[in-house]
Amino acid sequence: MENCIFCKIASGEIPAATLYEDDQFRVILDLGPASKGHALILPKKHYANLYEIPDETAGAAMVLAKKVGTAMKEALGCAGLNVVQNNGEAAGQTVFHFHMHLIPRYEKDQVGLSWTPGTLTDEVKEEVLDKVKKILG
Ligand code: AMP
Ligand code: ZN
């Protein structure tokens, strides 16, 4: 992808603060961090989002999240960790190259990742179960 900033960062064409690199991924520090240590896992191949990545890449990304998250816990002493992955503008995705956010959390930090819980009505429950299970098989 010619004009994809994360392709350029993942390939090393544009420099970034790199925490980790292997043949499939580069892990960088986010330039607009939600907290100290906020990092992004970038696959080196371009996939726009979760729907497009191969199963093996999805699995490897989660294994890497575990590895880097565990190192952050030890090194930074964070009290928690959010693994966040946005798909589509409506979900807050701004860079359309698949990435996973690793957001270290600290006691009483001001990171806002919360929502107001609604109520699961019987009607909606049945509708969602019926529609999605039909596709999942
Ligand atoms: P998302 O909203 O999930 O698409 O996340 C995109 C993230 O990429 C944001 O947290 C940005 O701060 C971050 N970001 C955008 N450009 C860069 C860059 N050049 N280097 C590092 N992080 C970036
Ligand atoms: Zn890309």
mmCIF file of C-alpha atoms and ligand atoms in Angstrom:
data_model
loop_
_atom_site.group_PDB
_atom_site.id
_atom_site.type_symbol
_atom_site.label_atom_id
_atom_site.label_comp_id
_atom_site.label_asym_id
_atom_site.label_seq_id
_atom_site.Cartn_x
_atom_site.Cartn_y
_atom_site.Cartn_z
ATOM 1 C CA MET A 1 0.000 0.000 0.000
ATOM 2 C CA GLU A 2 1.767 3.066 -1.314
ATOM 3 C CA ASN A 3 0.261 5.695 0.902
ATOM 4 C CA CYS A 4 -0.157 3.762 4.094
ATOM 5 C CA ILE A 5 1.784 5.304 6.985
ATOM 6 C CA PHE A 6 1.849 2.050 8.959
ATOM 7 C CA CYS A 7 3.210 0.129 5.949
ATOM 8 C CA LYS A 8 6.034 2.648 5.812
ATOM 9 C CA ILE A 9 6.685 2.421 9.547
ATOM 10 C CA ALA A 10 6.438 -1.374 9.630
ATOM 11 C CA SER A 11 8.925 -1.700 6.752
ATOM 12 C CA GLY A 12 11.349 0.758 8.356
ATOM 13 C CA GLU A 13 10.981 3.347 5.581
ATOM 14 C CA ILE A 14 9.745 5.846 8.168
ATOM 15 C CA PRO A 15 11.491 5.649 11.543
ATOM 16 C CA ALA A 16 9.506 4.958 14.690
ATOM 17 C CA ALA A 17 10.345 4.122 18.302
ATOM 18 C CA THR A 18 10.544 0.353 17.921
ATOM 19 C CA LEU A 19 10.089 -1.859 20.972
ATOM 20 C CA TYR A 20 10.229 -5.132 19.084
ATOM 21 C CA GLU A 21 10.594 -6.435 15.543
ATOM 22 C CA ASP A 22 10.512 -9.824 13.847
ATOM 23 C CA ASP A 23 9.816 -10.977 10.308
ATOM 24 C CA GLN A 24 6.032 -10.545 10.674
ATOM 25 C CA PHE A 25 5.566 -7.600 13.028
ATOM 26 C CA ARG A 26 6.947 -4.321 14.300
ATOM 27 C CA VAL A 27 5.854 -2.991 17.683
ATOM 28 C CA ILE A 28 6.155 0.776 18.093
ATOM 29 C CA LEU A 29 5.327 3.422 20.656
ATOM 30 C CA ASP A 30 2.174 5.366 19.803
ATOM 31 C CA LEU A 31 2.917 9.029 18.982
ATOM 32 C CA GLY A 32 -0.215 10.137 20.824
ATOM 33 C CA PRO A 33 -0.126 7.849 23.831
ATOM 34 C CA ALA A 34 -3.116 7.292 26.072
ATOM 35 C CA SER A 35 -0.676 6.352 28.836
ATOM 36 C CA LYS A 36 3.047 5.762 29.430
ATOM 37 C CA GLY A 37 4.118 2.847 27.255
ATOM 38 C CA HIS A 38 1.132 2.870 24.844
ATOM 39 C CA ALA A 39 2.337 0.686 21.977
ATOM 40 C CA LEU A 40 1.022 -0.529 18.638
ATOM 41 C CA ILE A 41 1.508 -3.971 17.128
ATOM 42 C CA LEU A 42 1.778 -3.613 13.348
ATOM 43 C CA PRO A 43 1.901 -6.542 10.926
ATOM 44 C CA LYS A 44 4.450 -5.885 8.186
ATOM 45 C CA LYS A 45 1.941 -6.909 5.526
ATOM 46 C CA HIS A 46 -0.948 -4.578 4.838
ATOM 47 C CA TYR A 47 -4.391 -5.654 5.990
ATOM 48 C CA ALA A 48 -6.983 -2.953 6.542
ATOM 49 C CA ASN A 49 -8.649 -4.518 9.552
ATOM 50 C CA LEU A 50 -9.514 -7.637 11.545
ATOM 51 C CA TYR A 51 -11.843 -8.938 8.834
ATOM 52 C CA GLU A 52 -8.957 -9.091 6.371
ATOM 53 C CA ILE A 53 -6.107 -10.616 8.351
ATOM 54 C CA PRO A 54 -5.303 -14.297 7.914
ATOM 55 C CA ASP A 55 -6.027 -16.531 10.918
ATOM 56 C CA GLU A 56 -2.309 -17.165 11.471
ATOM 57 C CA THR A 57 -1.602 -13.415 11.655
ATOM 58 C CA ALA A 58 -4.483 -12.936 14.078
ATOM 59 C CA GLY A 59 -3.140 -15.689 16.307
ATOM 60 C CA ALA A 60 0.445 -14.479 16.126
ATOM 61 C CA ALA A 61 -0.636 -10.908 16.955
ATOM 62 C CA MET A 62 -2.320 -12.078 20.154
ATOM 63 C CA VAL A 63 0.706 -14.165 21.157
ATOM 64 C CA LEU A 64 2.843 -11.067 20.613
ATOM 65 C CA ALA A 65 0.429 -8.949 22.660
ATOM 66 C CA LYS A 66 0.961 -11.396 25.512
ATOM 67 C CA LYS A 67 4.749 -11.220 25.145
ATOM 68 C CA VAL A 68 5.021 -7.422 24.951
ATOM 69 C CA GLY A 69 2.287 -6.862 27.544
ATOM 70 C CA THR A 70 4.076 -9.141 29.990
ATOM 71 C CA ALA A 71 7.357 -7.279 29.429
ATOM 72 C CA MET A 72 5.590 -3.950 29.985
ATOM 73 C CA LYS A 73 4.058 -5.157 33.221
ATOM 74 C CA GLU A 74 7.474 -6.114 34.513
ATOM 75 C CA ALA A 75 9.377 -3.104 33.151
ATOM 76 C CA LEU A 76 6.864 -0.324 33.739
ATOM 77 C CA GLY A 77 5.060 -1.704 36.756
ATOM 78 C CA CYS A 78 1.672 -0.948 35.234
ATOM 79 C CA ALA A 79 -1.318 -2.095 37.242
ATOM 80 C CA GLY A 80 -3.306 -3.256 34.201
ATOM 81 C CA LEU A 81 -3.297 -3.492 30.417
ATOM 82 C CA ASN A 82 -5.954 -2.858 27.789
ATOM 83 C CA VAL A 83 -5.621 -4.591 24.430
ATOM 84 C CA VAL A 84 -7.681 -2.516 22.005
ATOM 85 C CA GLN A 85 -8.240 -3.058 18.316
ATOM 86 C CA ASN A 86 -10.498 -0.749 16.316
ATOM 87 C CA ASN A 87 -12.190 -1.681 13.033
ATOM 88 C CA GLY A 88 -13.929 0.952 10.944
ATOM 89 C CA GLU A 89 -14.386 4.669 11.424
ATOM 90 C CA ALA A 90 -17.458 4.087 13.562
ATOM 91 C CA ALA A 91 -15.270 2.148 15.992
ATOM 92 C CA GLY A 92 -12.635 4.857 16.110
ATOM 93 C CA GLN A 93 -10.196 3.451 13.571
ATOM 94 C CA THR A 94 -8.152 6.271 12.067
ATOM 95 C CA VAL A 95 -5.312 4.360 10.399
ATOM 96 C CA PHE A 96 -6.604 1.692 8.055
ATOM 97 C CA HIS A 97 -3.765 -0.790 8.486
ATOM 98 C CA PHE A 98 -4.609 -3.443 11.085
ATOM 99 C CA HIS A 99 -3.036 -2.717 14.468
ATOM 100 C CA MET A 100 -3.483 -3.649 18.084
ATOM 101 C CA HIS A 101 -3.111 -1.103 20.864
ATOM 102 C CA LEU A 102 -1.368 -2.146 24.066
ATOM 103 C CA ILE A 103 -2.339 0.435 26.666
ATOM 104 C CA PRO A 104 -0.673 0.057 30.053
ATOM 105 C CA ARG A 105 -2.939 1.173 32.874
ATOM 106 C CA TYR A 106 -1.934 2.808 36.125
ATOM 107 C CA GLU A 107 -3.904 3.313 39.308
ATOM 108 C CA LYS A 108 -6.173 6.366 38.994
ATOM 109 C CA ASP A 109 -5.027 7.177 35.441
ATOM 110 C CA GLN A 110 -7.366 9.219 33.285
ATOM 111 C CA VAL A 111 -7.562 6.818 30.321
ATOM 112 C CA GLY A 112 -11.180 6.691 29.163
ATOM 113 C CA LEU A 113 -12.205 3.383 27.649
ATOM 114 C CA SER A 114 -15.552 3.021 29.333
ATOM 115 C CA TRP A 115 -19.176 2.900 28.159
ATOM 116 C CA THR A 116 -22.536 3.063 29.836
ATOM 117 C CA PRO A 117 -23.900 -0.476 30.148
ATOM 118 C CA GLY A 118 -27.305 -0.955 28.531
ATOM 119 C CA THR A 119 -29.782 -3.810 29.068
ATOM 120 C CA LEU A 120 -29.909 -7.019 27.090
ATOM 121 C CA THR A 121 -33.594 -7.366 26.273
ATOM 122 C CA ASP A 122 -35.087 -10.736 25.299
ATOM 123 C CA GLU A 123 -36.012 -9.331 21.886
ATOM 124 C CA VAL A 124 -32.503 -8.157 21.047
ATOM 125 C CA LYS A 125 -30.937 -11.267 22.529
ATOM 126 C CA GLU A 126 -33.055 -13.520 20.292
ATOM 127 C CA GLU A 127 -32.445 -11.364 17.228
ATOM 128 C CA VAL A 128 -28.663 -11.338 17.650
ATOM 129 C CA LEU A 129 -28.410 -15.041 18.501
ATOM 130 C CA ASP A 130 -30.602 -15.933 15.536
ATOM 131 C CA LYS A 131 -28.822 -13.756 12.965
ATOM 132 C CA VAL A 132 -25.202 -14.305 13.965
ATOM 133 C CA LYS A 133 -25.458 -18.027 14.732
ATOM 134 C CA LYS A 134 -26.922 -18.598 11.265
ATOM 135 C CA ILE A 135 -23.703 -17.296 9.754
ATOM 136 C CA LEU A 136 -21.359 -18.938 12.250
ATOM 137 C CA GLY A 137 -23.018 -22.281 11.686
HETATM 138 P P1 AMP B 1 -6.719 3.844 15.611
HETATM 139 O O1 AMP B 1 -7.533 5.038 16.068
HETATM 140 O O2 AMP B 1 -7.063 2.573 16.291
HETATM 141 O O3 AMP B 1 -6.691 3.735 14.099
HETATM 142 O O4 AMP B 1 -5.255 4.173 16.110
HETATM 143 C C1 AMP B 1 -4.306 4.863 15.391
HETATM 144 C C2 AMP B 1 -3.208 5.204 16.361
HETATM 145 O O5 AMP B 1 -2.028 5.454 15.628
HETATM 146 C C3 AMP B 1 -3.464 6.444 17.221
HETATM 147 O O6 AMP B 1 -3.374 6.077 18.598
HETATM 148 C C4 AMP B 1 -2.355 7.414 16.815
HETATM 149 O O7 AMP B 1 -1.873 8.162 17.906
HETATM 150 C C5 AMP B 1 -1.308 6.482 16.267
HETATM 151 N N1 AMP B 1 -0.435 7.025 15.239
HETATM 152 C C6 AMP B 1 -0.806 7.671 14.100
HETATM 153 N N2 AMP B 1 0.288 7.986 13.358
HETATM 154 C C7 AMP B 1 1.355 7.499 14.037
HETATM 155 C C8 AMP B 1 2.760 7.506 13.804
HETATM 156 N N3 AMP B 1 3.283 8.062 12.716
HETATM 157 N N4 AMP B 1 3.563 6.917 14.725
HETATM 158 C C9 AMP B 1 3.038 6.353 15.841
HETATM 159 N N5 AMP B 1 1.727 6.313 16.120
HETATM 160 C C10 AMP B 1 0.903 6.882 15.238
HETATM 161 ZN ZN ZN B 2 -0.473 -0.515 5.429
#
